CSV table of C-alpha atoms in Angstrom, one decimal:
chain,number,residue,atom,x,y,z
A,1,UNK,CA,0.1,0.4,0.0
A,2,UNK,CA,2.5,2.3,1.1
A,3,UNK,CA,4.6,1.5,-2.5
A,4,UNK,CA,1.8,1.9,-4.8
A,5,UNK,CA,1.4,5.7,-3.0
A,6,UNK,CA,4.9,6.8,-2.7
A,7,UNK,CA,5.2,5.4,-6.4
A,8,UNK,CA,1.7,7.7,-7.5
A,9,UNK,CA,3.1,10.5,-6.4
A,10,UNK,CA,6.7,10.6,-7.1
A,11,UNK,CA,4.7,10.3,-10.9
A,12,UNK,CA,2.6,13.4,-10.3
A,13,UNK,CA,5.5,15.5,-8.9
A,14,UNK,CA,7.8,16.9,-11.6
A,15,UNK,CA,10.5,18.5,-9.7
A,16,UNK,CA,10.6,22.5,-10.5
A,17,UNK,CA,13.4,23.0,-12.0
A,18,UNK,CA,13.3,20.5,-14.8
A,19,UNK,CA,10.0,22.0,-16.2
A,20,UNK,CA,11.3,25.8,-16.0
A,21,UNK,CA,14.0,24.0,-18.0
A,22,UNK,CA,11.6,22.4,-20.4
A,23,UNK,CA,10.1,25.4,-20.9
A,24,UNK,CA,12.8,28.3,-21.6
A,25,UNK,CA,14.2,25.7,-23.7
A,26,UNK,CA,10.5,26.0,-26.1
A,27,UNK,CA,11.1,29.2,-25.6
A,28,UNK,CA,14.7,29.3,-27.3
A,29,UNK,CA,14.4,27.4,-29.8
A,30,UNK,CA,11.2,29.5,-31.3
A,31,UNK,CA,11.7,31.1,-34.3
A,32,UNK,CA,10.9,34.3,-33.6
A,33,UNK,CA,12.5,37.0,-36.9
A,34,UNK,CA,12.5,40.9,-35.4
A,35,UNK,CA,12.2,43.6,-38.0
A,36,UNK,CA,13.5,45.3,-35.1
A,37,UNK,CA,16.7,43.1,-34.4
A,38,UNK,CA,17.2,42.3,-38.6
A,39,UNK,CA,17.5,46.3,-38.7
A,40,UNK,CA,20.2,46.6,-36.0
A,41,UNK,CA,21.8,43.9,-37.8
A,42,UNK,CA,21.9,45.5,-41.1
A,43,UNK,CA,23.0,48.3,-39.7
A,44,UNK,CA,25.9,46.7,-37.7
A,45,UNK,CA,26.5,44.6,-41.4
A,46,UNK,CA,27.2,47.8,-43.6
A,47,UNK,CA,29.0,49.5,-41.2
A,48,UNK,CA,31.3,46.5,-40.3
A,49,UNK,CA,32.8,46.2,-44.6
A,50,UNK,CA,31.3,50.6,-45.0
A,51,UNK,CA,30.2,50.0,-48.0
A,52,UNK,CA,26.3,51.0,-49.0
A,53,UNK,CA,25.5,49.7,-52.0
A,54,UNK,CA,22.2,47.7,-53.6
A,55,UNK,CA,24.9,44.0,-52.6
A,56,UNK,CA,25.9,44.5,-49.4
A,57,UNK,CA,22.6,44.8,-48.1
A,58,UNK,CA,20.8,42.2,-49.6
A,59,UNK,CA,23.7,40.7,-47.7
A,60,UNK,CA,23.3,41.9,-45.0
A,61,UNK,CA,19.8,41.5,-44.5
A,62,UNK,CA,19.8,36.9,-45.1
A,63,UNK,CA,22.8,37.3,-42.4
A,64,UNK,CA,20.8,39.0,-40.2
A,65,UNK,CA,17.9,36.8,-40.9
A,66,UNK,CA,19.9,33.8,-40.8
A,67,UNK,CA,21.5,34.4,-37.0
A,68,UNK,CA,18.2,34.4,-36.0
A,69,UNK,CA,16.7,31.6,-37.5
A,70,UNK,CA,19.6,29.3,-36.5
A,71,UNK,CA,20.0,31.0,-33.4
A,72,UNK,CA,16.4,32.2,-32.6
A,73,UNK,CA,16.1,33.6,-28.9
A,74,UNK,CA,12.2,33.8,-26.9
A,75,UNK,CA,10.8,37.0,-27.6
A,76,UNK,CA,10.4,39.2,-24.4
A,77,UNK,CA,8.1,41.6,-25.9
A,78,UNK,CA,9.9,44.4,-23.5
A,79,UNK,CA,9.3,47.6,-25.7
A,80,UNK,CA,6.1,46.7,-25.7
A,81,UNK,CA,5.7,46.2,-22.1
A,82,UNK,CA,8.0,49.8,-21.5
A,83,UNK,CA,7.1,52.2,-19.4
A,84,UNK,CA,9.0,55.3,-19.4
A,85,UNK,CA,8.6,57.4,-16.3
A,86,UNK,CA,9.1,53.6,-14.5
A,87,UNK,CA,12.3,53.8,-16.3
A,88,UNK,CA,13.0,57.5,-16.1
A,89,UNK,CA,13.0,56.3,-12.5
A,90,UNK,CA,14.7,53.1,-13.4
A,91,UNK,CA,17.8,55.4,-14.6
A,92,UNK,CA,18.1,58.4,-12.3
A,93,UNK,CA,18.0,56.3,-9.3
A,94,UNK,CA,21.4,53.8,-11.1
A,95,UNK,CA,22.9,57.8,-11.8
A,96,UNK,CA,22.5,58.8,-8.1
A,97,UNK,CA,23.3,55.5,-6.9
A,98,UNK,CA,26.8,55.6,-8.8
A,99,UNK,CA,27.7,58.7,-7.5
A,100,UNK,CA,27.0,58.1,-4.2
A,101,UNK,CA,28.7,55.4,-3.9
A,102,UNK,CA,31.7,56.2,-5.8
A,103,UNK,CA,32.1,59.6,-3.4
A,104,UNK,CA,31.7,56.4,-0.9
A,105,UNK,CA,34.8,54.2,-1.9
A,106,UNK,CA,36.9,57.3,-2.1
A,107,UNK,CA,36.2,59.1,1.1
A,108,UNK,CA,37.7,55.4,1.5
A,109,UNK,CA,41.1,55.4,-0.3
A,110,UNK,CA,42.1,59.3,0.7
A,111,UNK,CA,41.3,59.1,4.2
A,112,UNK,CA,43.1,55.2,4.4
A,113,UNK,CA,39.8,54.0,6.3
A,114,UNK,CA,40.3,50.2,7.8
A,115,UNK,CA,37.9,48.4,5.4
A,116,UNK,CA,36.1,45.7,6.7
A,117,UNK,CA,34.3,43.5,3.5
A,118,UNK,CA,32.4,40.7,3.7
A,119,UNK,CA,30.9,38.5,1.1
A,120,UNK,CA,26.2,37.8,1.1
A,121,UNK,CA,23.1,36.0,-0.8
A,122,UNK,CA,20.8,37.1,-1.5
A,123,UNK,CA,17.8,35.3,-2.9
A,124,UNK,CA,15.7,37.1,-5.1
A,125,UNK,CA,12.3,37.5,-6.0
A,126,UNK,CA,11.5,37.2,-9.2
A,127,UNK,CA,12.6,33.2,-10.3
A,128,UNK,CA,13.5,35.6,-13.9
A,129,UNK,CA,16.6,35.0,-16.2
A,130,UNK,CA,16.2,38.6,-18.2
A,131,UNK,CA,15.5,40.7,-14.0
A,132,UNK,CA,18.4,38.7,-13.0
A,133,UNK,CA,20.6,39.4,-15.2
A,134,UNK,CA,20.1,43.0,-15.4
A,135,UNK,CA,20.1,43.5,-11.5
A,136,UNK,CA,23.2,42.0,-12.0
A,137,UNK,CA,25.2,44.0,-14.3
A,138,UNK,CA,23.3,47.5,-12.7
A,139,UNK,CA,24.8,46.0,-8.9
A,140,UNK,CA,28.6,45.1,-10.3
A,141,UNK,CA,28.3,49.0,-12.3
A,142,UNK,CA,27.9,50.4,-8.5
A,143,UNK,CA,31.1,50.9,-6.6
A,144,UNK,CA,31.6,49.0,-3.9
A,145,UNK,CA,29.4,46.3,-4.7
A,146,UNK,CA,30.6,43.4,-7.4
A,147,UNK,CA,28.4,40.3,-8.1
A,148,UNK,CA,31.5,37.3,-8.0
A,149,UNK,CA,28.5,34.7,-8.2
A,150,UNK,CA,25.1,34.2,-10.1
A,151,UNK,CA,22.6,31.3,-10.1
A,152,UNK,CA,19.9,30.4,-11.3
A,153,UNK,CA,16.5,27.9,-10.0
A,154,UNK,CA,16.4,29.4,-7.3
A,155,UNK,CA,18.1,32.7,-9.4
A,156,UNK,CA,20.1,33.9,-6.9
A,157,UNK,CA,23.1,36.0,-6.0
A,158,UNK,CA,26.6,36.5,-4.1
A,159,UNK,CA,28.2,40.4,-3.6
A,160,UNK,CA,31.0,41.1,-2.2
A,161,UNK,CA,30.5,44.7,-0.2
A,162,UNK,CA,33.4,47.1,0.0
A,163,UNK,CA,32.8,47.8,3.5
A,164,UNK,CA,30.1,48.1,5.4
A,165,UNK,CA,30.1,50.9,7.6
A,166,UNK,CA,29.8,52.9,4.1
A,167,UNK,CA,27.6,50.8,1.9
A,168,UNK,CA,25.4,48.8,5.7
A,169,UNK,CA,25.0,45.6,6.7
A,170,UNK,CA,23.8,42.2,4.4
A,171,UNK,CA,20.3,43.3,5.8
A,172,UNK,CA,20.4,47.1,4.4
A,173,UNK,CA,22.2,45.1,1.2
A,174,UNK,CA,19.8,43.0,0.8
A,175,UNK,CA,17.1,45.3,1.1
A,176,UNK,CA,18.6,47.5,-1.8
A,177,UNK,CA,18.9,44.5,-4.1
A,178,UNK,CA,15.0,44.0,-3.9
A,179,UNK,CA,14.5,47.9,-4.2
A,180,UNK,CA,16.8,47.9,-7.7
A,181,UNK,CA,14.8,44.6,-9.1
A,182,UNK,CA,11.2,46.4,-8.1
A,183,UNK,CA,12.4,49.7,-10.1
A,184,UNK,CA,13.1,47.1,-12.8
A,185,UNK,CA,10.0,45.2,-13.2
A,186,UNK,CA,8.4,48.3,-12.9
A,187,UNK,CA,10.2,49.3,-15.6
A,188,UNK,CA,9.9,46.7,-18.1
A,189,UNK,CA,7.6,44.0,-15.9
A,190,UNK,CA,4.1,42.1,-16.9
A,191,UNK,CA,1.1,43.1,-14.4
A,192,UNK,CA,1.7,39.6,-13.1
A,193,UNK,CA,5.0,40.3,-12.0
A,194,UNK,CA,4.0,43.5,-11.0
A,195,UNK,CA,1.6,41.4,-8.4
A,196,UNK,CA,3.6,39.0,-7.5
A,197,UNK,CA,6.3,41.5,-5.8
A,198,UNK,CA,3.3,43.9,-4.5
A,199,UNK,CA,4.3,46.8,-6.6
A,200,UNK,CA,2.2,49.1,-8.8
A,201,UNK,CA,2.8,50.3,-11.7
A,202,UNK,CA,3.0,53.9,-12.4
């Protein structure tokens, strides 16, 4: 009796990681031809050869289409759900954070202050490769914090923090990353993702 129940439950329960991987693989293999990507690739092709004739244009179009067919990428639809005001807030706050953090690092160096660095692993609130990449890149570009590891399933970032006195304790760093993640989702996220983070679209 017990063996039957255990077998039945194991057949019904699928690992969450494998389900997500299969879904991502299907999305990647679905061919999607984007006219924006085609235009961009053709422009890069023309600039690369610095020839503005019909033959180069036709070759550029064929190469652009061939790249998208041979290396299909998932259609994210970011431009369709871009929120201009939230994007301005995201970029503006990022510029502010870079400036303030840069000043803090400069002051620590000039004063030759003894620093106390540490590492912290942060669990992201969204399980998205796109948001993990964006948040990780923006965090790495901010002076004082360095991304030393990133994992998906579940989405986590491991950061090296330059000094706890200047940049805060691990809980403050976690909150900083979560706030950045929320601003990214507000700028380009779907309604479902906004509800997941319990934030309102501007």
